[in-house]
């Protein structure tokens, strides 16, 4: 028994019926409309006469995504020999044997070199972890917001090949998926600068063949006691090791310095690696200056700092003294950019953003940034990206407060916020060119703004700046720049809608809503309610989604925004549809169509008309649905929108099949699949293949239907869409039933049921249960009684679920159950 199609992509976070937006294109295009398949021989299903069993699970030779996320190794790493031996002992075991516990915490005071040790050792053993290395800076001690476990898991899951649509919303589900992916892999996970156990625990793989390396200023006794983590306490250098570091870094730049002078310099740096490297760099940059003079200068700085501070922390005082000593040695331009960088709201910064902050050119900013990196007061973790050690960031911000007026600090912040706003606007124009964008600040002639030659470059920039853009929204709101706060948040929606970073999405939209409300900007409020409505809809929180979309509709009407009104009406129609309130959905879609018709917006009219046709299809008003969908196809062609033309063709084919117009349906679905192949609409094309399979079954070609379902399942697994992978399994079961192979059919229906339970799709679950009951009730011979009992169990569960729905398709499924006479 065919289940109703997935009109709203239940379980998928990408909804082709929502409105014009970005179509993901980062998946290899292996959608075909015939029997040629990509992948290994293990993935191929024989068409025609099918013999033997088939399976869609990963084969031993299948390719996996292998992340290589470690930042660069530390140049001139010295000492820590005993600590490295302790870490090496983790891996000194028989080949194939697992460690007792795959967690190691490196703890110690700020600036003691925890990250340097962790990264140096990780690079030395990375070959022992062939399935990849994952890295995250949790920023537990930065002045800004620390990185949450949800955000890190989003980052890790994408790095492991999971697409946005398949990343769960809840932390527990993300953590479970992460553990599942690493269950049979050897991966090294480095979690840097963790402040709390809650940041770390959800990121533990649960597989002892993986190793988690955590750095923190805290001792994490709970992680040791409960999770069996090992702890390595990192102390300041012994005097001889501190002197060796100074000699190593200055080697080749100075004639060998006196041992006593080096010992004195090490003492003034409290033998902390961070301070030692800064001091050594300054000594290297002044090769002709006697070390005694540098030491005297540093002693004077220490005395000045001691007069200004009441703290009794020798190590902290020493670090701050070295910072001040090094800062005073910078040129005027370098010192100014250093302190202005302390005002940057995000965790790292690119060259262009630094130029905007410093009101200089990109080439000039690059030169100064190189000077700061050379002085070891700024780090360069990747090409073109710069960041502070958290202690130096605090120091830079303090210098900005001391040496820059409030007006100058605000002007610098405004320049970098405008850089992000204008650059994001240009990026969206490439990523989602059909979106309606909110007006942005006027561009000054001397403003630094990114330009993008194409979509790939725009996406790369967005991915680099994603955390900074969230921080920009926070900073704009916190400093009273509310207009920028909601506008940046509105722009982010255009990318978030196809990537689903729900925590960032909801956070920025809520901040934007508060900012728009603070300045009484009703248009901004409407944009933010729309964004929140979409975020909650795509994260399956329908009550919150409905509340925000209703408010967006009210504001659109009050402000006379007819286009926005149409978008809100369509969104509410989708909510009704998802809840299978089909009459209410039809009314919404009719209203939306009239709005876009009055605006002469053919593209949106076609989209809403497609939604109306699907609602009528679900309501079994098939003749009217054909008229709606045929007109939607015509309008899409008129608007030259091939993606949504394919979507309308897909639903038209379904309707034609149900009307027994099988040949017409076959022609229609092949037109949709041709668009998917040509335009690389891989995710949509994979779903559309399931309709081809149903049509092939109707044409008496169940062997060909198996091929179509297998192709769909392979692609759904590649892109990580569990719900639609389940639909492919269910379709495979129907094809096997048509081939007269009930045991194989039951196997695949059970696979579909297991996934539908996992993703909590009750409507699809009911359909798969009915399909399994149909197969089992038809069995005869030995085991027929047990099969009938099992069929009765599944039919009863399906009937219980279907009692939640009162639409015509639910009634039809209940009638099918009654006809089983179990």
mmCIF file of C-alpha atoms in Angstrom, residues 29-38 673 677 689 692 711 715:
data_model
loop_
_atom_site.group_PDB
_atom_site.id
_atom_site.type_symbol
_atom_site.label_atom_id
_atom_site.label_comp_id
_atom_site.label_asym_id
_atom_site.label_seq_id
_atom_site.Cartn_x
_atom_site.Cartn_y
_atom_site.Cartn_z
ATOM 1 C CA UNK A 29 25.678 14.602 -9.147
ATOM 2 C CA UNK A 30 24.932 10.924 -9.549
ATOM 3 C CA UNK A 31 21.213 11.207 -10.227
ATOM 4 C CA UNK A 32 20.383 9.184 -13.319
ATOM 5 C CA UNK A 33 17.126 8.127 -14.967
ATOM 6 C CA UNK A 34 18.420 4.745 -16.150
ATOM 7 C CA UNK A 35 20.332 1.801 -14.737
ATOM 8 C CA UNK A 36 23.871 3.156 -14.687
ATOM 9 C CA UNK A 37 25.002 3.699 -11.118
ATOM 10 C CA UNK A 38 27.943 5.359 -9.481
ATOM 11 C CA UNK A 673 14.650 13.994 -13.335
ATOM 12 C CA UNK A 677 20.503 15.864 -13.558
ATOM 13 C CA UNK A 689 13.434 8.925 -8.122
ATOM 14 C CA UNK A 692 9.734 6.970 -10.813
ATOM 15 C CA UNK A 711 19.874 4.938 -6.517
ATOM 16 C CA UNK A 715 22.258 9.376 -2.572
#
